[in-house]
PDB file of C-alpha atoms in Angstrom:
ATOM      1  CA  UNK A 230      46.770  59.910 198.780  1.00 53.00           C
ATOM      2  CA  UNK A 231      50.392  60.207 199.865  1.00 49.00           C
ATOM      3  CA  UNK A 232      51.746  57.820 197.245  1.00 58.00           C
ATOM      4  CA  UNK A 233      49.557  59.016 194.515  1.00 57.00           C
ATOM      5  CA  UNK A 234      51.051  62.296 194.553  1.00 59.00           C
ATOM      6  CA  UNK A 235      54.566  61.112 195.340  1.00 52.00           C
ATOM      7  CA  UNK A 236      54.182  59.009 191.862  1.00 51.00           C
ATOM      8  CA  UNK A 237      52.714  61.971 189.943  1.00 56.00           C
ATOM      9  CA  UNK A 238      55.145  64.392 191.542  1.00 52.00           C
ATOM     10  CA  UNK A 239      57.821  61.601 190.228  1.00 54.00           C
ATOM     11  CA  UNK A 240      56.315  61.300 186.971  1.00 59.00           C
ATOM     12  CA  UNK A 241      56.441  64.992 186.260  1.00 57.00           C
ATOM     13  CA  UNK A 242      59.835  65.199 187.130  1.00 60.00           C
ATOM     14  CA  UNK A 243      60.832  62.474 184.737  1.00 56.00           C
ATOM     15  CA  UNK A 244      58.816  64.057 181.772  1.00 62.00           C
ATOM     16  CA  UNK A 245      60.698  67.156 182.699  1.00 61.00           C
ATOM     17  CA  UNK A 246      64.042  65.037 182.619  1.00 61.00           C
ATOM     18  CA  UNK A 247      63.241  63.485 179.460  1.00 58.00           C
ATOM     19  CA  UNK A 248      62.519  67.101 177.913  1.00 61.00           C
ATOM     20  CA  UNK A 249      65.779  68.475 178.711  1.00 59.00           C
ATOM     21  CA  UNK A 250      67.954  65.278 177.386  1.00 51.00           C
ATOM     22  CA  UNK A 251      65.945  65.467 174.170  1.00 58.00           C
ATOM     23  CA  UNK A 252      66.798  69.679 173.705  1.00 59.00           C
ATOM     24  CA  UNK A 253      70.247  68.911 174.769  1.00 59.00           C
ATOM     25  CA  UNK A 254      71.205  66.462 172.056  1.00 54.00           C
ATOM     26  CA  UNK A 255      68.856  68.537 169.615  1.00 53.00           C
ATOM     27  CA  UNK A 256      71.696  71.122 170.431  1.00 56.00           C
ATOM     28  CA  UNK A 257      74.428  69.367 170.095  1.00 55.00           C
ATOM     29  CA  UNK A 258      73.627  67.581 167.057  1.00 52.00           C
ATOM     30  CA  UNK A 259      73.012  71.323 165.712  1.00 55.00           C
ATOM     31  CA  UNK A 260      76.339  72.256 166.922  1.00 55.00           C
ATOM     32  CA  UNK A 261      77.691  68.699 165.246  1.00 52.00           C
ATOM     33  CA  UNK A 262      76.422  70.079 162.138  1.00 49.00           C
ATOM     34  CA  UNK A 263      77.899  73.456 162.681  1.00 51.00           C
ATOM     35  CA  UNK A 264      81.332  71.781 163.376  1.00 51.00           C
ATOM     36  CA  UNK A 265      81.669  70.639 159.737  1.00 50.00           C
ATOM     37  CA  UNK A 266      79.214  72.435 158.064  1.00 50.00           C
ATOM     38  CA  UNK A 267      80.718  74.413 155.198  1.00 48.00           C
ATOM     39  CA  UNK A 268      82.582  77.923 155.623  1.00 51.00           C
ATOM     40  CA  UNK A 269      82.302  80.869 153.962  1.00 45.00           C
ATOM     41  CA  UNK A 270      82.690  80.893 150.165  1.00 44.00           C
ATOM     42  CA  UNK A 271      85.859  82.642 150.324  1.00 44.00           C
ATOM     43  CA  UNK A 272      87.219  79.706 149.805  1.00 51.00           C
ATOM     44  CA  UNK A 273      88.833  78.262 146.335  1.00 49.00           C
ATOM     45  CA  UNK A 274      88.410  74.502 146.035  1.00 48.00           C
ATOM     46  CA  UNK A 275      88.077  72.593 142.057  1.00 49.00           C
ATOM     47  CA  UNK A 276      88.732  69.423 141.036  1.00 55.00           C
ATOM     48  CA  UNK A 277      92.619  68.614 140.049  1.00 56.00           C
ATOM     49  CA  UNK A 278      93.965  68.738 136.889  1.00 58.00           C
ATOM     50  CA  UNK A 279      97.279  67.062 135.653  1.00 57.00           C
ATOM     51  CA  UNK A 280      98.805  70.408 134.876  1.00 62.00           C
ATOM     52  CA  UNK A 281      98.082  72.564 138.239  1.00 88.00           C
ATOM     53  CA  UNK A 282     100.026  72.645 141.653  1.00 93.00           C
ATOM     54  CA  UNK A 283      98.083  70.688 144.390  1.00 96.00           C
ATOM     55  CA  UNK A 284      99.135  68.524 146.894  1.00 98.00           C
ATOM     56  CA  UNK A 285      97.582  65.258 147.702  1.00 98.00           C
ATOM     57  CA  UNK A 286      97.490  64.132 151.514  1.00 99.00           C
ATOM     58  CA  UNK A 287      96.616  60.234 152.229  1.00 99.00           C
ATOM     59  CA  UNK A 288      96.318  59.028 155.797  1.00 98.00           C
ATOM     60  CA  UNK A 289      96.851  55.556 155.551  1.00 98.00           C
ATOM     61  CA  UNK A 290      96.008  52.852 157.995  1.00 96.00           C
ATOM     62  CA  UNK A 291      93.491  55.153 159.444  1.00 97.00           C
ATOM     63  CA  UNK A 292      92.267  53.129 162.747  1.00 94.00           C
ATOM     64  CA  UNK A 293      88.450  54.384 162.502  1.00 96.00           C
ATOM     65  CA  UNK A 294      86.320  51.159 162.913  1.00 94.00           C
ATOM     66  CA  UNK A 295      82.931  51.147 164.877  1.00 91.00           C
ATOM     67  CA  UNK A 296      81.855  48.952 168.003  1.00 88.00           C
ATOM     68  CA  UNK A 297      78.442  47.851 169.301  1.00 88.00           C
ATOM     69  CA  UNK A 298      78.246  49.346 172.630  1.00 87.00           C
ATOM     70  CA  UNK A 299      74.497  48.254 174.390  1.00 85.00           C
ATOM     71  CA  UNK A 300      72.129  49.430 171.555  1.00 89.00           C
ATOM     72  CA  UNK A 301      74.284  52.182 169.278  1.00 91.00           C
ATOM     73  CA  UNK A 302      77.594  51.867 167.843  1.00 94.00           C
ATOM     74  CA  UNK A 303      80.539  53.902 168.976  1.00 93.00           C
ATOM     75  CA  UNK A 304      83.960  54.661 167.574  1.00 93.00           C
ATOM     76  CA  UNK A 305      86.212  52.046 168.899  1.00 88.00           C
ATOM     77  CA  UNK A 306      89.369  53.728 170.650  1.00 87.00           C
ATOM     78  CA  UNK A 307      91.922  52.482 173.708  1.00 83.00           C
ATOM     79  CA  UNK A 308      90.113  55.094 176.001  1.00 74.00           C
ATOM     80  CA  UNK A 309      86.892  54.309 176.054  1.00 66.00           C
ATOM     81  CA  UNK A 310      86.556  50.279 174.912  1.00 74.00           C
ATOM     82  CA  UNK A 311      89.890  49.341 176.638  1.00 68.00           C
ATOM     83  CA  UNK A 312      87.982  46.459 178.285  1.00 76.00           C
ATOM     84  CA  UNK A 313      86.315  45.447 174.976  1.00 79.00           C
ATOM     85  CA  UNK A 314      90.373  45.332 173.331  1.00 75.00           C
ATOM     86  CA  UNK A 315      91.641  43.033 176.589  1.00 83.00           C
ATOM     87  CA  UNK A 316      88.738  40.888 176.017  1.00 82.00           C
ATOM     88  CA  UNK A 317      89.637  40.453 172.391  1.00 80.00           C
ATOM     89  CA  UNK A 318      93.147  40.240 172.718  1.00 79.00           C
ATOM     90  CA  UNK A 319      93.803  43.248 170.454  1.00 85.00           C
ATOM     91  CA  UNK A 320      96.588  45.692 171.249  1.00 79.00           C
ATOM     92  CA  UNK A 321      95.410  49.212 172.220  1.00 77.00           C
ATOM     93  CA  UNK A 322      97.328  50.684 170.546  1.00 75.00           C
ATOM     94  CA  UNK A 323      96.232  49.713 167.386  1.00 84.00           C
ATOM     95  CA  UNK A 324      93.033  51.625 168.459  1.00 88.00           C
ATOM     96  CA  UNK A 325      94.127  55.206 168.022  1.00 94.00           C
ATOM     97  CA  UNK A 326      91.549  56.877 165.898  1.00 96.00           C
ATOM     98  CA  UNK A 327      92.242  60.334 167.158  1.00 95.00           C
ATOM     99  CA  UNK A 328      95.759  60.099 165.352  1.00 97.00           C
ATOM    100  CA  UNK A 329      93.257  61.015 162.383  1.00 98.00           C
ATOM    101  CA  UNK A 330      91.484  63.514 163.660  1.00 98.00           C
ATOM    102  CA  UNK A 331      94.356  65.558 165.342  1.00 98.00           C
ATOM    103  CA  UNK A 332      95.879  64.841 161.551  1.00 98.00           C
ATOM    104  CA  UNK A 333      92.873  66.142 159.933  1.00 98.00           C
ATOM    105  CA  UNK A 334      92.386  68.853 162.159  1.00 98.00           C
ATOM    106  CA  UNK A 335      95.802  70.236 160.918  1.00 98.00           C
ATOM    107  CA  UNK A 336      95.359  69.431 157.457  1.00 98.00           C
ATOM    108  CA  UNK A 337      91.837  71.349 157.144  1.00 98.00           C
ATOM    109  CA  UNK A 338      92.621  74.271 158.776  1.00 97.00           C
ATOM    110  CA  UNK A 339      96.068  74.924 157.068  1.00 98.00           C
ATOM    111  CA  UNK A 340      96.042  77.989 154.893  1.00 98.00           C
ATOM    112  CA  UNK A 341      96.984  75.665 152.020  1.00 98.00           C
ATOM    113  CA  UNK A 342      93.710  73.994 152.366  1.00 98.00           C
ATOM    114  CA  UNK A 343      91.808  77.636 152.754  1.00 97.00           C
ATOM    115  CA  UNK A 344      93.387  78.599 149.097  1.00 97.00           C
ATOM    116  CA  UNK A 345      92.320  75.455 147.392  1.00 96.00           C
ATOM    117  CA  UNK A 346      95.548  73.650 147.098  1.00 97.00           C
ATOM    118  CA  UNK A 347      94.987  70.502 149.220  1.00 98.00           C
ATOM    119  CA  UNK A 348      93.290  67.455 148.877  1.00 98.00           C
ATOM    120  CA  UNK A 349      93.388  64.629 151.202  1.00 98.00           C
ATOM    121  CA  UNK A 350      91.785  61.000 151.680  1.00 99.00           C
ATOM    122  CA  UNK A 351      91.879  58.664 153.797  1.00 98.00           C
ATOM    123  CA  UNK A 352      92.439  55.009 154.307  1.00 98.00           C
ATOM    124  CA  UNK A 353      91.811  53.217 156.752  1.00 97.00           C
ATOM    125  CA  UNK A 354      93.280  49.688 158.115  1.00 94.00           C
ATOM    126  CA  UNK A 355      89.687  47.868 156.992  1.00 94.00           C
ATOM    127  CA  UNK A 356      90.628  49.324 153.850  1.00 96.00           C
ATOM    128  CA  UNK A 357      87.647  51.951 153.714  1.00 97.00           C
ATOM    129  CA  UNK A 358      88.827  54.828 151.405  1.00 98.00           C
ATOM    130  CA  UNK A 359      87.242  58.330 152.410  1.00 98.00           C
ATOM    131  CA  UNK A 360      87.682  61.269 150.437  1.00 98.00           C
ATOM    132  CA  UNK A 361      87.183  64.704 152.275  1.00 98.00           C
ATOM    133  CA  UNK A 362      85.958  67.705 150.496  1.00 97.00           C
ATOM    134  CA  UNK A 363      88.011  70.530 150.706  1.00 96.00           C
ATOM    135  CA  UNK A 364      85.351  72.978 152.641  1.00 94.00           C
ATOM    136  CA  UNK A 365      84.728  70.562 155.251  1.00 95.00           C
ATOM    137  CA  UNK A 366      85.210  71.822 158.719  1.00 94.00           C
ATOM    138  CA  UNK A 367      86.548  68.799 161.124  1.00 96.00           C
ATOM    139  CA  UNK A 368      84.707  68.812 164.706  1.00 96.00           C
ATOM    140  CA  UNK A 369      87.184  70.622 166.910  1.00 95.00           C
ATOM    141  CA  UNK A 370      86.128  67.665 169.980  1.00 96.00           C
ATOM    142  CA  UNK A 371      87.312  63.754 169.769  1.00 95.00           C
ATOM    143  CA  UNK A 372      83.760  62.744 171.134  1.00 94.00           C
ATOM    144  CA  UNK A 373      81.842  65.016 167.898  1.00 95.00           C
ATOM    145  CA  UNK A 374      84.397  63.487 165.807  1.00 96.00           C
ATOM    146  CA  UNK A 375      83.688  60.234 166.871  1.00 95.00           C
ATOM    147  CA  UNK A 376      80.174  60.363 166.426  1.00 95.00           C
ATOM    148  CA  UNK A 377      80.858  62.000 162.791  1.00 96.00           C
ATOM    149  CA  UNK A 378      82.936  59.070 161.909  1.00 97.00           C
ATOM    150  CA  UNK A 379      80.243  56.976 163.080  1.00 96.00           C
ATOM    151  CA  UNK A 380      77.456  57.885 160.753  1.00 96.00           C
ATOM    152  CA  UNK A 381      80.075  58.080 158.059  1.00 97.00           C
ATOM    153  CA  UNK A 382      81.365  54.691 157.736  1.00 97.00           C
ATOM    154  CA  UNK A 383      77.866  53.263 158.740  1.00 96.00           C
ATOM    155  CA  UNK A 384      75.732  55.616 156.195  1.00 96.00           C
ATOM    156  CA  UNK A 385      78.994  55.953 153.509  1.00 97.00           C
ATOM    157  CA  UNK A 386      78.606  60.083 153.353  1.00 97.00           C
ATOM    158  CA  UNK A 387      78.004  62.949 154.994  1.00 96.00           C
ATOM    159  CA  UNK A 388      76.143  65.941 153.570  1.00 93.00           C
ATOM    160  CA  UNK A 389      76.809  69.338 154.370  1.00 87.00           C
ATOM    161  CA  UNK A 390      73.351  71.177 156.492  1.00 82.00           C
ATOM    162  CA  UNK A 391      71.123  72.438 154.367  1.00 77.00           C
ATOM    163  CA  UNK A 392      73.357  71.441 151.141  1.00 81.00           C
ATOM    164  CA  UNK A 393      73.039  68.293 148.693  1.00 85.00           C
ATOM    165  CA  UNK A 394      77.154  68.331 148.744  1.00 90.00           C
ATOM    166  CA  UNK A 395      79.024  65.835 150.282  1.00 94.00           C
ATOM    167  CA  UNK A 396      81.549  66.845 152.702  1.00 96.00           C
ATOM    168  CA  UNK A 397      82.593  63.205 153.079  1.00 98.00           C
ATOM    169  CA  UNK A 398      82.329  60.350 151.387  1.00 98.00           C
ATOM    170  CA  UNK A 399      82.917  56.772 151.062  1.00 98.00           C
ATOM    171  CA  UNK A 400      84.323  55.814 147.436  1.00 98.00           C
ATOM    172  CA  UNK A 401      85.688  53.035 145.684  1.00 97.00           C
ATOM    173  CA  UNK A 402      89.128  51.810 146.103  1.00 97.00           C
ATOM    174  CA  UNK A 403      92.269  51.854 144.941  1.00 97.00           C
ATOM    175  CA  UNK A 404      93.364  55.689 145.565  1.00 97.00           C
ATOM    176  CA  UNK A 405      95.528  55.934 142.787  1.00 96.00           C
ATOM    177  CA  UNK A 406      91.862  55.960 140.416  1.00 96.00           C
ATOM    178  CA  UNK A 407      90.706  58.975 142.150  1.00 97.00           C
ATOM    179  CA  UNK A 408      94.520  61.202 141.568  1.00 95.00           C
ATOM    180  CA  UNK A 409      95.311  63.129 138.369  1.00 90.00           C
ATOM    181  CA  UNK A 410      97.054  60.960 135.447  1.00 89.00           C
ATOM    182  CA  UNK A 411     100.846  60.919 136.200  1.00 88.00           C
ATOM    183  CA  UNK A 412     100.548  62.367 139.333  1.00 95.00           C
ATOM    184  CA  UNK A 413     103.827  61.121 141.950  1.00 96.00           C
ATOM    185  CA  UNK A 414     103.239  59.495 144.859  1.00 98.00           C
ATOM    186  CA  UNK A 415     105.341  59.282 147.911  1.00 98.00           C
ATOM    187  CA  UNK A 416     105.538  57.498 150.597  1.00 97.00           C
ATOM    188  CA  UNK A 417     107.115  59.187 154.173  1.00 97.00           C
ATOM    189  CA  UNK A 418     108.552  56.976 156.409  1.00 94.00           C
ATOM    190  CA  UNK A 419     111.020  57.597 159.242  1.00 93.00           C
ATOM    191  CA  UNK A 420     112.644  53.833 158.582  1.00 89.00           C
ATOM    192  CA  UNK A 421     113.328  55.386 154.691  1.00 92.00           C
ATOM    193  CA  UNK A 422     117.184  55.384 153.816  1.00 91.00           C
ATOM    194  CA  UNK A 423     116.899  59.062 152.194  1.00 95.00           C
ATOM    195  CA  UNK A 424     116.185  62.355 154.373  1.00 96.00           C
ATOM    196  CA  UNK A 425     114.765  65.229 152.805  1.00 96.00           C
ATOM    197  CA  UNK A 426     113.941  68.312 153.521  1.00 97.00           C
ATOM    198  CA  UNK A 427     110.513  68.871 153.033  1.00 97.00           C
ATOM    199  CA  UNK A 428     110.389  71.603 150.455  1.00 97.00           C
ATOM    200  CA  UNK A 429     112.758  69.100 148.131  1.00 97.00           C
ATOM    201  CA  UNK A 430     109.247  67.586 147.720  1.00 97.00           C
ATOM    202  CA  UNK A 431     107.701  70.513 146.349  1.00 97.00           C
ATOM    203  CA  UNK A 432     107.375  70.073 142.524  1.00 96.00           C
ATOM    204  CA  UNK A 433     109.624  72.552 140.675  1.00 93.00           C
ATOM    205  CA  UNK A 434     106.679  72.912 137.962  1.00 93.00           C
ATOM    206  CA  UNK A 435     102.979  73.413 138.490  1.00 92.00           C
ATOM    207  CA  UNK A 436     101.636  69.600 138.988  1.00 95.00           C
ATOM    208  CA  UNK A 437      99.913  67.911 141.832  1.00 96.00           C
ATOM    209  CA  UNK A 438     102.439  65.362 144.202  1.00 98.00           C
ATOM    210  CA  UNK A 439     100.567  62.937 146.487  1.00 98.00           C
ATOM    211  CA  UNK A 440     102.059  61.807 149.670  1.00 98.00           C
ATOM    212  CA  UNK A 441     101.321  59.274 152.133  1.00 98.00           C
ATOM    213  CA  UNK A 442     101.545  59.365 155.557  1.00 98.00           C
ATOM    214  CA  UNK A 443     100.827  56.676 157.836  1.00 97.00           C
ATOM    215  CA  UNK A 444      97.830  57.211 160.564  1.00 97.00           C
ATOM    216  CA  UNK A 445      99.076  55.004 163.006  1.00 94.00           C
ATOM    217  CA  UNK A 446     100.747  55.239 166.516  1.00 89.00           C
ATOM    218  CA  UNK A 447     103.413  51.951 165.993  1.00 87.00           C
ATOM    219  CA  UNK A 448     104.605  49.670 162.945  1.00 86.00           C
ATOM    220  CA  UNK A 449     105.718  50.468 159.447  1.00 87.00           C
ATOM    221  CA  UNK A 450     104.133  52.237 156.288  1.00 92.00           C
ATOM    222  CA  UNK A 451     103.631  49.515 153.844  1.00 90.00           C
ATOM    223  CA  UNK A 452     102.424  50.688 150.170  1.00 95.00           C
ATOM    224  CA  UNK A 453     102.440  49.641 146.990  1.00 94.00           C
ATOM    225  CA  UNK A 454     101.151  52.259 145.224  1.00 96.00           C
ATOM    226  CA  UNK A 455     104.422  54.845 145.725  1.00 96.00           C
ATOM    227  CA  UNK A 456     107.216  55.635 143.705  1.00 95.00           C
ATOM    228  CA  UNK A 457     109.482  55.948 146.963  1.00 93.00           C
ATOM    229  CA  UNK A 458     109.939  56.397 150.435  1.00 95.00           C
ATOM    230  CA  UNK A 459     111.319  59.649 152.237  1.00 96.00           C
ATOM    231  CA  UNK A 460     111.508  60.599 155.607  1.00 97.00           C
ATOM    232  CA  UNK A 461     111.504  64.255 156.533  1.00 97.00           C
ATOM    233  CA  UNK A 462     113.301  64.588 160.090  1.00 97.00           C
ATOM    234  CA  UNK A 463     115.996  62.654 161.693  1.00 96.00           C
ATOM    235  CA  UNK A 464     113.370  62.159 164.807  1.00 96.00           C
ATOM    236  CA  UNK A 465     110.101  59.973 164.134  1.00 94.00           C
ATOM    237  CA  UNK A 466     106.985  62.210 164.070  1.00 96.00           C
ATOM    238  CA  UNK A 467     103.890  62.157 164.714  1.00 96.00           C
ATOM    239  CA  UNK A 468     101.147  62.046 162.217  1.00 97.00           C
ATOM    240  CA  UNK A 469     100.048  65.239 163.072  1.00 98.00           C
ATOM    241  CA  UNK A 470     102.984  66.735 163.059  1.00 98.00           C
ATOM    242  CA  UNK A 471     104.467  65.592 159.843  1.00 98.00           C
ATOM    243  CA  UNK A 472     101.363  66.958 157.998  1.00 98.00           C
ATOM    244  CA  UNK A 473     102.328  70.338 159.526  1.00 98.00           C
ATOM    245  CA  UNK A 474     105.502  70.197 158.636  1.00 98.00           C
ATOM    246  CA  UNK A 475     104.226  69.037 154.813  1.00 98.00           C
ATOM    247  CA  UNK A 476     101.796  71.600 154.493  1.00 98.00           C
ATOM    248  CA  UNK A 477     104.629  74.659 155.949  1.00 98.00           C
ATOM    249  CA  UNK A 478     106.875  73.457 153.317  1.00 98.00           C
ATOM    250  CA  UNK A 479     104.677  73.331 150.452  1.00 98.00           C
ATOM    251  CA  UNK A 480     103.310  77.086 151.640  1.00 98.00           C
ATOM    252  CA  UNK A 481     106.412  78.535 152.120  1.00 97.00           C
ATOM    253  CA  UNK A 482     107.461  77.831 148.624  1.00 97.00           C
ATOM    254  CA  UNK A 483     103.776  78.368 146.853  1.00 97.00           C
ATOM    255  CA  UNK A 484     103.904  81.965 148.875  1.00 96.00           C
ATOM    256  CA  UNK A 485     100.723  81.274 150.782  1.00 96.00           C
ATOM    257  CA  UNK A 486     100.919  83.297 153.949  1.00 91.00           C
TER     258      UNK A 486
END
């Protein structure tokens, strides 16, 4: 009689357990959704046009690339699958996927962004281009991002809650295709002969400039689609920080406070 109720009393509690792991990812996936859901409508995004300022940020050799961990797939990274990189003989550091999302994380929440004058992709090393709408809110967390990053190179997009727009997308390659005819393209690179400061790169007439910064912790930015390399500090950067210091320039001289 003993047992018996020791295995129902066990059985309850398990149902119990069960219940409570199944509300608490119901509200995190809700708060996922609120991470990068869209914002308020205050915002002015449209598509570019040859003859209108915008400027064009590509993160390129993006490390996002997913693992098989038991029965789902995570994002791999030198954290948490450092024992899956020794095994495989890989480098760690070529596993930094959170140099993108610190990088995007800047680049989204810029005012530049918020008044419609940035657009940025992404490519990654598997050479996976991503474009990211404008409105999209990036998960503020490297685990939510993850998990984001997950469903989107597995699924190809991700659609905005409760909204048939795509806040992220998988499209076809090569990134020049997908920038306004004429549009210049630069490359920044710390190993680049010529410093500049970074408002030189603003264009002196309305047009859109793309520029390409490389989403990687070591080796060189190698491109073929730019019209020349810059660097913008006497000191390597980080990719994070070089996108800040992009996106200050480009306000300071536009006037967006």
């Amino acid at each position: 009689m003993f047992s018996k109720n020791l295995v129902k009393y066990y059985r309850i509690s398990l149902t119990k357990i069960q219940q409570w792991v199944r509300k608490r990812k119901h509200a995190e996936d809700e708060q996922d959704r609120k991470d990068y859901d869209l914002p308020a409508k205050h915002m002015n995004t449209s598509h570019i046009r040859s003859n209108e300022r915008r400027l064009v940020i590509i993160l390129e050799g993006a490390q996002l690339e997913t693992v098989k961990v038991g029965q789902v797939f995570e994002l791999l990274n030198c954290d948490d699958h450092l024992s899956i990189l020794k095994k495989n003989g890989r480098d760690p550091g070529s596993c930094r996927p959170d140099i993108t999302h610190q990088s995007l994380l800047m680049l989204m929440d810029s005012p530049l962004n918020r008044a419609g004058l940035l657009q940025v992709y992404i490519k990654t090393e598997k050479n996976v281009l991503i474009e990211i709408n404008p409105q999209t809110r990036i998960p503020r967390t490297f685990r939510r991002f993850a998990g984001l990053m997950v469903q989107l190179l597995h699924k190809f997009s991700i659609k905005a809650n409760d909204s048939p727009k795509k806040l992220m997308r998988v499209i076809k390659n090569p990134v020049t295709d997908h920038l306004p005819v004429g549009c210049r393209k630069y490359a920044m690179s710390f190993s680049a002969s010529e410093v500049k400061h970074p408002r030189e790169l603003v264009p002196k007439v309305d047009e859109p400039v793309a520029l390409v910064v490389g989403a990687f912790a070591h080796g060189a930015l190698n491109v073929d689609y730019t019209e020349g390399n810059f660097s913008i500090s006497n000191y390597p950067l980080s990719a994070a920080l070089a996108c800040t210091k992009l996106c200050s320039a480009f306000e300071e001289t536009w006037g967006i406070i």
